Structure formats: structure tokens, C-alpha cells
CSV table of C-alpha atoms and ligand atoms in Angstrom, one decimal:
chain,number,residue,atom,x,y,z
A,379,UNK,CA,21.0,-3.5,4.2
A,380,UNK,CA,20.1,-0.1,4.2
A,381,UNK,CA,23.0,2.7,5.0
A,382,UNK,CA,21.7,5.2,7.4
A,383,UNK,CA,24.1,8.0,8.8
A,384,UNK,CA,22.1,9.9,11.1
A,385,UNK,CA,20.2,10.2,14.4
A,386,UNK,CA,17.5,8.2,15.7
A,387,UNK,CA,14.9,10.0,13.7
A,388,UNK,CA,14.7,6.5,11.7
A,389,UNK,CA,13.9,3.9,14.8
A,390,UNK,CA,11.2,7.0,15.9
A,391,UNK,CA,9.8,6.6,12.6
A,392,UNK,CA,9.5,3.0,12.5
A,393,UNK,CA,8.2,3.3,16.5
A,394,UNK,CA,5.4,5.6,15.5
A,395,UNK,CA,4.3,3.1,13.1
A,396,UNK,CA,4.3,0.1,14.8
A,397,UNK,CA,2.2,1.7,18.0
A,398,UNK,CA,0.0,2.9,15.1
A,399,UNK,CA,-0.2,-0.7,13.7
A,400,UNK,CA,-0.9,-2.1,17.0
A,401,UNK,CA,-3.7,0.5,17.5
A,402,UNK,CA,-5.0,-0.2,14.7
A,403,UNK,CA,-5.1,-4.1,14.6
A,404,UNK,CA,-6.7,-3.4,18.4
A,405,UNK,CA,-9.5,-0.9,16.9
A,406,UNK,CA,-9.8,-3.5,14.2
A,407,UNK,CA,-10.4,-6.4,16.2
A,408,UNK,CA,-14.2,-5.4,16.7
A,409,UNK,CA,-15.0,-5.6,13.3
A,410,UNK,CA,-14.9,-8.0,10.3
A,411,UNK,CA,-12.7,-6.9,7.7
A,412,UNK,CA,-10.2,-8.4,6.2
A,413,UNK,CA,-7.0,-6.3,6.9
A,414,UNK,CA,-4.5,-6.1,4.3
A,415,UNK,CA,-0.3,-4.6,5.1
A,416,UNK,CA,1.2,-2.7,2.2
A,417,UNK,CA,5.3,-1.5,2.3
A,418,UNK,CA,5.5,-0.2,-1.1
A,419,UNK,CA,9.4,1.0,-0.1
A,420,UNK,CA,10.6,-1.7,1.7
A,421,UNK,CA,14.1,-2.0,2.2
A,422,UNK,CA,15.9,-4.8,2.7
A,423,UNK,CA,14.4,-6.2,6.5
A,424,UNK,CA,17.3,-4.4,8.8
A,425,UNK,CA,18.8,-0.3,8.7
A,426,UNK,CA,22.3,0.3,9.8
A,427,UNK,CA,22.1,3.6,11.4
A,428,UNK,CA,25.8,5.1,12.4
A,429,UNK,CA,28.9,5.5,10.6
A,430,UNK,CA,31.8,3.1,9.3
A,431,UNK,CA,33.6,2.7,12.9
A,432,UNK,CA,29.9,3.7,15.0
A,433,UNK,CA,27.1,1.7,14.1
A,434,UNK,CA,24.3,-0.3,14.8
A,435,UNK,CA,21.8,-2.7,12.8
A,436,UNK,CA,18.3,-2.4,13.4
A,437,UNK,CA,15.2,-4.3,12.2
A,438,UNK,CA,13.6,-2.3,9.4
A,439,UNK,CA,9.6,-1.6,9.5
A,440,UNK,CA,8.8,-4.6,7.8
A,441,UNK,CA,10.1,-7.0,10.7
A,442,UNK,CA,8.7,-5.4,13.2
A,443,UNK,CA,5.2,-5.0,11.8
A,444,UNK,CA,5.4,-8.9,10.7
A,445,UNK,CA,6.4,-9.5,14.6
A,446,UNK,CA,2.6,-7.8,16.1
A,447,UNK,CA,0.1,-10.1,16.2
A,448,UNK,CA,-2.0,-9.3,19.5
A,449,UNK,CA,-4.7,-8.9,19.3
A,450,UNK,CA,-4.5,-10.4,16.2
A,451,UNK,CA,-2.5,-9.7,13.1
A,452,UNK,CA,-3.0,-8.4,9.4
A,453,UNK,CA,-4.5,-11.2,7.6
A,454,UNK,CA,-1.9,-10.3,4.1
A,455,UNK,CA,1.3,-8.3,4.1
A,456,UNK,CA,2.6,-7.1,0.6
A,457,UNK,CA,5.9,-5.8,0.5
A,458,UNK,CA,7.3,-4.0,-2.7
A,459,UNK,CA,10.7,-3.3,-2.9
A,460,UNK,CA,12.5,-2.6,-6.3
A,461,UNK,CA,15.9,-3.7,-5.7
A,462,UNK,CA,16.2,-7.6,-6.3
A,463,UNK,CA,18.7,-7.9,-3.7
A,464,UNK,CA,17.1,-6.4,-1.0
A,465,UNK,CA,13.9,-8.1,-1.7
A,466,UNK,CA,15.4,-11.3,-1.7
A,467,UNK,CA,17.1,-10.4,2.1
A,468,UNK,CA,13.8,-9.1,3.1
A,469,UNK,CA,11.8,-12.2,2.0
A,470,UNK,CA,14.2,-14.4,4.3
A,471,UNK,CA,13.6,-12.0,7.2
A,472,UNK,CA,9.8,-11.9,7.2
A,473,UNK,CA,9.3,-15.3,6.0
A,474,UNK,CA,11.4,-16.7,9.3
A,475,UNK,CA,9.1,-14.5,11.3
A,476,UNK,CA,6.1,-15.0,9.0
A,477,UNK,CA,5.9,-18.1,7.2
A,478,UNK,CA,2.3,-17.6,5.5
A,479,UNK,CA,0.4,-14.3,3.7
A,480,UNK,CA,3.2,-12.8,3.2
A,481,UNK,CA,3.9,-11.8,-0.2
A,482,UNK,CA,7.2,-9.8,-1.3
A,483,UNK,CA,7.8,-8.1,-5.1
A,484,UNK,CA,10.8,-6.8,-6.6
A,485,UNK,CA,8.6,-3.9,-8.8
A,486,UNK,CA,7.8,-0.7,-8.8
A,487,UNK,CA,5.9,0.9,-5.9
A,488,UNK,CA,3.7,3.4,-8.6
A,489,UNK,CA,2.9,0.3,-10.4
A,490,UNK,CA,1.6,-1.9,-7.3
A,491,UNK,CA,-0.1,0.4,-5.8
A,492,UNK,CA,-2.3,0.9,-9.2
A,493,UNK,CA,-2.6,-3.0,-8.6
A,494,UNK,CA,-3.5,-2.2,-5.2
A,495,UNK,CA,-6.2,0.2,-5.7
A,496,UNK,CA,-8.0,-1.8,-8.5
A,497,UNK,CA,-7.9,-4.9,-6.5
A,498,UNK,CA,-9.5,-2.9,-3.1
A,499,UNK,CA,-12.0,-1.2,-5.2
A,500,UNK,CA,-13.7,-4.6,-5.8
A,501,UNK,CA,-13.9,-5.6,-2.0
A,502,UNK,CA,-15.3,-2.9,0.2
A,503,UNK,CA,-14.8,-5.5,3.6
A,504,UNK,CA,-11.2,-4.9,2.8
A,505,UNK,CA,-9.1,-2.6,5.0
A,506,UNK,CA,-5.5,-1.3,3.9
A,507,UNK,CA,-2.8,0.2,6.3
A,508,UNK,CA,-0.5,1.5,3.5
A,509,UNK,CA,3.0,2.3,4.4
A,510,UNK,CA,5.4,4.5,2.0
A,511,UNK,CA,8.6,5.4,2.7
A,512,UNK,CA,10.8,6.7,-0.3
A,513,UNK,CA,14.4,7.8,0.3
A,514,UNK,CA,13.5,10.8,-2.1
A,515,UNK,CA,10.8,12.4,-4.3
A,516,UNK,CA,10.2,8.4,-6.3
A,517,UNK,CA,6.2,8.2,-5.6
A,518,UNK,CA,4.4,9.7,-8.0
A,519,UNK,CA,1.0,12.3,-6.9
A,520,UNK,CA,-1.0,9.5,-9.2
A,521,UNK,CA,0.0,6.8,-7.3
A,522,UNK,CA,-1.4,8.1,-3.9
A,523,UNK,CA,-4.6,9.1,-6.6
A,524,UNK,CA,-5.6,5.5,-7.0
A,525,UNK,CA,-6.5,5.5,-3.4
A,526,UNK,CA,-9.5,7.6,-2.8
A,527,UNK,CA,-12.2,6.5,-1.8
A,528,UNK,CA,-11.2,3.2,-0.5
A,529,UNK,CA,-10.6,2.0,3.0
A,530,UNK,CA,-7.1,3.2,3.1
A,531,UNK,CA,-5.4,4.6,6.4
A,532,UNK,CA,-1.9,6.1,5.0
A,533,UNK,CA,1.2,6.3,6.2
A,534,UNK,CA,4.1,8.6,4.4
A,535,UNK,CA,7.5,10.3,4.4
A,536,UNK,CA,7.4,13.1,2.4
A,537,UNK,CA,10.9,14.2,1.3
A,538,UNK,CA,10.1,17.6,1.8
A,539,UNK,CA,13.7,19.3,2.6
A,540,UNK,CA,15.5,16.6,1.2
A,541,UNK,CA,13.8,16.3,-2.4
A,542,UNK,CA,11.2,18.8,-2.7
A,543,UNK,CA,12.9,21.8,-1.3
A,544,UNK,CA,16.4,20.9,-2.8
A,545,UNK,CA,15.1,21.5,-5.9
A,546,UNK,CA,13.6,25.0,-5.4
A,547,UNK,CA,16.9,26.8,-6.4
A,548,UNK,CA,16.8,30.0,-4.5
A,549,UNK,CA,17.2,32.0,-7.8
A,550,UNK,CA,14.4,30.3,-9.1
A,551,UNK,CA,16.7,29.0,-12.2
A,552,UNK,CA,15.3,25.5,-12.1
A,553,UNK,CA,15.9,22.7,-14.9
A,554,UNK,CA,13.2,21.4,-16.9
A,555,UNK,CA,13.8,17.8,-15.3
A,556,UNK,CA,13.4,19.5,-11.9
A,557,UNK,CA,10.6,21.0,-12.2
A,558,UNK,CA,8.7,18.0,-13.9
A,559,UNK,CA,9.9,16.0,-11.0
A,560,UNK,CA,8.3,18.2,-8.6
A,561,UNK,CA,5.1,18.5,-10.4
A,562,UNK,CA,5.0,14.7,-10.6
A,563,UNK,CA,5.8,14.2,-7.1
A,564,UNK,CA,3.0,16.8,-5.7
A,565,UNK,CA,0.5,16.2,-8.6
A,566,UNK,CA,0.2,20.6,-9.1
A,567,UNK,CA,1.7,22.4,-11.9
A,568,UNK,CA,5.0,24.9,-11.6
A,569,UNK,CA,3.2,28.0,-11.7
A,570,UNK,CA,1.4,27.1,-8.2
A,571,UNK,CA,4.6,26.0,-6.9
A,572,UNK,CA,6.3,29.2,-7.7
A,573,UNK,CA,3.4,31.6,-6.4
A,574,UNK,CA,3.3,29.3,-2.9
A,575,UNK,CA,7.1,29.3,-2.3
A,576,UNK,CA,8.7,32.7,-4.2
A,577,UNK,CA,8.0,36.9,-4.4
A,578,UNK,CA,8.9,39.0,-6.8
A,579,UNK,CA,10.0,42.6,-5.9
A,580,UNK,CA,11.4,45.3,-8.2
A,581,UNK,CA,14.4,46.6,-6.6
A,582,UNK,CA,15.3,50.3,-7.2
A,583,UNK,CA,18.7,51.7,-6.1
A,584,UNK,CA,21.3,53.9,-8.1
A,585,UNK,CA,21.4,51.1,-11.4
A,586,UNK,CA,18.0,51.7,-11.8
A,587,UNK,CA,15.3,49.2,-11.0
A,588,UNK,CA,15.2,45.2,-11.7
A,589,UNK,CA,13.0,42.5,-10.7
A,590,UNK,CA,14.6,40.7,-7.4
A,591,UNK,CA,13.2,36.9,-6.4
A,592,UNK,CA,12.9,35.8,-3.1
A,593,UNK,CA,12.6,32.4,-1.7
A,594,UNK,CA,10.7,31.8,0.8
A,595,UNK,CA,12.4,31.1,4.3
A,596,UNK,CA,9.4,29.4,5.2
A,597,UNK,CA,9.6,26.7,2.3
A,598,UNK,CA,9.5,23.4,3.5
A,599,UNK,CA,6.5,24.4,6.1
A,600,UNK,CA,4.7,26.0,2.7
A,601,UNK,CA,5.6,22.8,0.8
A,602,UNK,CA,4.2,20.7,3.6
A,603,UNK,CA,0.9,22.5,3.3
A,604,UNK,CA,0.8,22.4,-0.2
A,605,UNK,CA,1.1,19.1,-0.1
A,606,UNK,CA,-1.5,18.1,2.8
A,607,UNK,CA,-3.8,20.4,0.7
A,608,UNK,CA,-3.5,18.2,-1.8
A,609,UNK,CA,-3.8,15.0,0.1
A,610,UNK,CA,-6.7,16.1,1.5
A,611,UNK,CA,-8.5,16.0,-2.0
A,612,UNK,CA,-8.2,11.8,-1.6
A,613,UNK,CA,-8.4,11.7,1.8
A,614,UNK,CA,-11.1,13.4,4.1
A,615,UNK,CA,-8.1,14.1,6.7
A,616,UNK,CA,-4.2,14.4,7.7
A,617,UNK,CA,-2.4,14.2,10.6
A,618,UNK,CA,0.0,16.9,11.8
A,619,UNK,CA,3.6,16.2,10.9
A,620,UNK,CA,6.7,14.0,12.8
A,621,UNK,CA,9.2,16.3,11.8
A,622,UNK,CA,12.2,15.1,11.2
A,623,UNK,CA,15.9,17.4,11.1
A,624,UNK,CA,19.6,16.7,10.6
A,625,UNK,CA,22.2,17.6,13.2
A,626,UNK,CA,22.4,21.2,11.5
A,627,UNK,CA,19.0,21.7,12.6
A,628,UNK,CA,17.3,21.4,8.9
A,629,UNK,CA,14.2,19.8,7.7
A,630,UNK,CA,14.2,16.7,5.8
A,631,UNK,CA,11.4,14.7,6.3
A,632,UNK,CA,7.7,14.9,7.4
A,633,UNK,CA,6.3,11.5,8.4
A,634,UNK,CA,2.5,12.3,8.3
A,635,UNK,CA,-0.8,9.7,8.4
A,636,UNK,CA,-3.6,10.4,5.5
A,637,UNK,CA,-7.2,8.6,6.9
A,638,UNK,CA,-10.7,9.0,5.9
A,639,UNK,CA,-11.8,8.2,9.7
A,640,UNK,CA,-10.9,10.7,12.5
A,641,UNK,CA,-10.1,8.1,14.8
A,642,UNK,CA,-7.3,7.1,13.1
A,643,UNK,CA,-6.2,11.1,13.0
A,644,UNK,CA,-6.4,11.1,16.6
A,645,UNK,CA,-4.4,8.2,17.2
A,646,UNK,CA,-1.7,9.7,14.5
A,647,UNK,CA,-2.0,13.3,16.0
A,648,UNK,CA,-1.2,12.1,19.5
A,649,UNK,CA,1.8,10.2,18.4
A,650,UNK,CA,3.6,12.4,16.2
A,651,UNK,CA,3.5,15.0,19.0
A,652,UNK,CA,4.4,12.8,21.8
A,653,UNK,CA,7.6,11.7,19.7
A,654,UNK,CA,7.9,15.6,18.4
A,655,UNK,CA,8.6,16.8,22.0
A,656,UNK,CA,11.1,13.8,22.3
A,657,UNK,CA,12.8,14.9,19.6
B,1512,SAM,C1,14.0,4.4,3.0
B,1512,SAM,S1,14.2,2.8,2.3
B,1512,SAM,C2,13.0,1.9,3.1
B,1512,SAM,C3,13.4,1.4,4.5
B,1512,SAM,C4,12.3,0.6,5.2
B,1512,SAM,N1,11.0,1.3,5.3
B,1512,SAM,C5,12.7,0.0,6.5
B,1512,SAM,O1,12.1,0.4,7.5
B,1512,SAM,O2,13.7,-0.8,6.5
B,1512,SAM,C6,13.5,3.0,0.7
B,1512,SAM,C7,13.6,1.7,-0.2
B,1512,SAM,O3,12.8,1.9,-1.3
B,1512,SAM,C8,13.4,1.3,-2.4
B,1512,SAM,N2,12.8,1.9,-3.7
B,1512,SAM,C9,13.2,3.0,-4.3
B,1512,SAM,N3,12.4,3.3,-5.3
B,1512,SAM,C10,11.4,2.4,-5.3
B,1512,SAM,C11,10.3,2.2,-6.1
B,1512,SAM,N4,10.0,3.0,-7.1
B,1512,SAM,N5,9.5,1.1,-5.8
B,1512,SAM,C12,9.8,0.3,-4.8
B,1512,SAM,N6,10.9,0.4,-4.0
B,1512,SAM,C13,11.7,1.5,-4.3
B,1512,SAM,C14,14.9,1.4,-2.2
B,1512,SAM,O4,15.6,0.4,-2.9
B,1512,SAM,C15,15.0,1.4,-0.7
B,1512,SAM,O5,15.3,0.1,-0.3
């Protein structure tokens, strides 16, 4: 079971997608492609959002997408999920709901979604709603790469606050793992990063003059852009953000759609703010 202690923010989350899903399978419904569901983070089928004494269990994305199927339902789910265990749990959930065409792997999102991407590249009646949701900054940019160009409507938290921006050390003294994590996770190099999200100002006072760094206070927005910027060179558009904050107030997500059709933008735009003014 996944261990959530915090807010509502993750049965929002899961909400958003499943309206999107059912839009989607309605929109879908007129045409004849074949309609493929991909988790590549799946958990383990049900979240326990509270603390030790106050909590509740909830079904994860996976059962409740599984559960749609009017008008009609995805014709193969693939869930990825590296944790053996969890897998295993989740593959008894979905499989009660779900008996057949679903397919559950205990890998490596990155590596499926390579799989993925070769397998839709030779089928152009196929249609993908993609679904990636990392607890931190574990999808790599050349993993989302693989998916331009094909008929892919995308669905993704981006740990912006909670990965990303923890990593940008206000005094720019950042390890050498750190910032090859970042560059893997947003597929740009350091120096970009550094220009987007930090100023440099030479300070003069009665010790002479030095070279002060500022950070950004405007980081996780600026990271957010960077990052749609980048999305937008494999997809044609992005949705505006769910934005998600802990009780202090702070970002840590942005739950985001990536489509080539504007439709599917539309439907994305107007439930992310719907649920933003909830929030
Ligand atoms: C936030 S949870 C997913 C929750 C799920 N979407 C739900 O609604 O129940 C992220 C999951 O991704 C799994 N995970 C982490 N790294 C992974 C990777 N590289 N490939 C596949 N799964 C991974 C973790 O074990 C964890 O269960």
C-alpha cells in the first residue's frame, strides 16, 4: 500500500484523471482505434492517505480507471510498477475488477516506455492515454522523448518543489550527482538551469565588492516553464498546471496533460482549473 500523509491533493489527482479518462473513452467512442492504458508508476492498487491513528485507504488510479467502461473501455491496460510487491497486490486488484487485457510488470518505467514507443510507432490506429506518476524526479527526459509523434495524450506529476526545486541549493553549491539528476530529469544541461532559476550581482559595501547569488523566489513557476517548454518540443501542446501545495502553503507537485490535439487540452485546461479553485 502506498503511505500518503497529506491532504486530499492525491484523491483530486486521481479524480482529474478518471473524468479525463471517461472523456476521453466518450470522444473515442466515434472513432476506430484501438485504445491502449499505460501506468508506468503504478502503485500497489489502494493509497493510505492520513497518519498512523487518522487514516483512510483509498483505491489508487489504477482501480478506478480499470472500473470505467461506459461508453466503452480501453481495449489494453499496461501497468508498470517496479516494486515486486506492489505489483503482485495490484495484479489481484485489477484482475478482480478486470479479468482480461490487463497486463501488469514489475520493471522499470524508462525501460517500458522505450517498449511502448517502438511498439506504437508500428500501428498508427493505435491510441495511448499515458499515465506517469513518480514520487520524485525517477522518469528520465528520454523516456517522455520516445513519444513524439505518436498518438499519445499524457498525463504527468512533475515533482517540481519536491525533486526539482529541492535540489537547487539556494547558494548554488550543488553536488555533481544533483545536478546530473536534474539534467536527466528535464533533458537541458546545468548551465540553462542556472541562467533560468539564479542572478548574479556584485555586492559592494565597506569589504570591498564580491559576487552575491540569488535564487529565484519564483523557482518552481520558472521550473514549470522550463519544463512545458521542453515538453512542448514532443508534443504540439500542454495543459495549464493542477497545482498541488502542502499545508505550509509550498509547491510540490504540478499534475499537467501533454496532447498533440487541442481537444484533449481543452478538456485538461477546464479540469485542472475547476479543481484549482477547489483547492
Ligand atoms: C506515487 S506512487 C503511484 C501511485 C499510483 N499512481 C496510485 O494512484 O495508486 C509511485 C510508484 O512508482 C513506483 N516506482 C518508482 N520508480 C519506478 C520506476 N522507475 N518504474 C516503475 N515504477 C516505479 C513506486 O514503487 C511507487 O509505487
Amino acid at each position: 500500500m502506498e503511505n500518503e500523509f497529506g491532504g486530499s491533493w492525491t484523491e483530486t489527482k486521481i479524480e482529474i484523471l478518471e473524468k479525463y479518462a471517461s472523456a476521453y473513452l466518450t470522444i473515442m467512442n466515434k472513432y476506430p482505434f484501438h485504445l491502449t492504458y499505460f501506468d508506468g508508476f503504478a502503485g500497489s492498487g489502494e493509497i493510505k492517505i492520513g497518519n498512523e491513528e487518522d487514516f483512510k485507504i483509498i483505491e489508487g488510479a489504477a482501480q478506478k480507471i480499470v472500473d470505467i467502461s461506459t461508453p466503452r473501455s480501453f481495449d489494453i491496460y499496461y501497468f508498470v510498477e517496479k516494486d515486486e510487491k506492489k505489483k503482485q497486490r495490484l495484479e489481484t486488484s485489477v484482475r478482480s475488477k478486470r479479468p482480461n487485457n490487463v497486463f501488469v510488470v514489475a520493471e522499470d518505467c524508462n525501460v517500458v516506455l522505450e517498449r511502448l514507443a517502438g511498439f506504437l510507432r508500428k500501428d498508427k490506429m493505435r491510441k495511448t492515454l499515458v499515465f506517469l506518476d513518480p514520487f520524485g524526479m525517477n522518469l528520465d527526459w528520454s523516456s517522455i522523448e520516445n513519444l513524439k509523434g505518436l498518438g499519445v495524450d499524457l498525463w504527468l506529476l512533475s515533482p517540481t518543489g519536491v525533486g526539482a526545486n529541492r535540489l537547487l541549493k539556494k547558494d548554488l553549491n550543488i553536488s555533481e550527482a544533483w545536478w546530473k539528476r536534474l539534467e536527466k530529469f528535464f533533458g537541458i544541461d546545468r548551465e540553462l538551469i542556472t541562467k533560468s532559476i539564479y542572478q548574479e550581482n556584485t555586492v559592494t559595501d565597506l569589504f570591498g565588492s564580491r559576487t552575491v547569488i540569488t535564487k529565484s523566489s519564483q523557482a518552481n513557476d520558472k521550473l514549470f516553464e522550463i519544463y512545458s517548454e521542453k515538453l512542448k518540443t514532443i508534443f504540439a501542446l500542454v495543459s495549464n498546471p493542477y497545482v498541488i501545495v502542502n499545508r505550509n502553503n509550498s509547491l510540490m507537485y504540478h499534475f499537467f496533460c501533454a496532447s498533440n490535439n487541442e481537444s484533449a487540452i481543452k478538456i485538461a485546461n477546464d479540469l485542472v482549473s475547476k479543481h484549482n479553485k477547489k483547492t
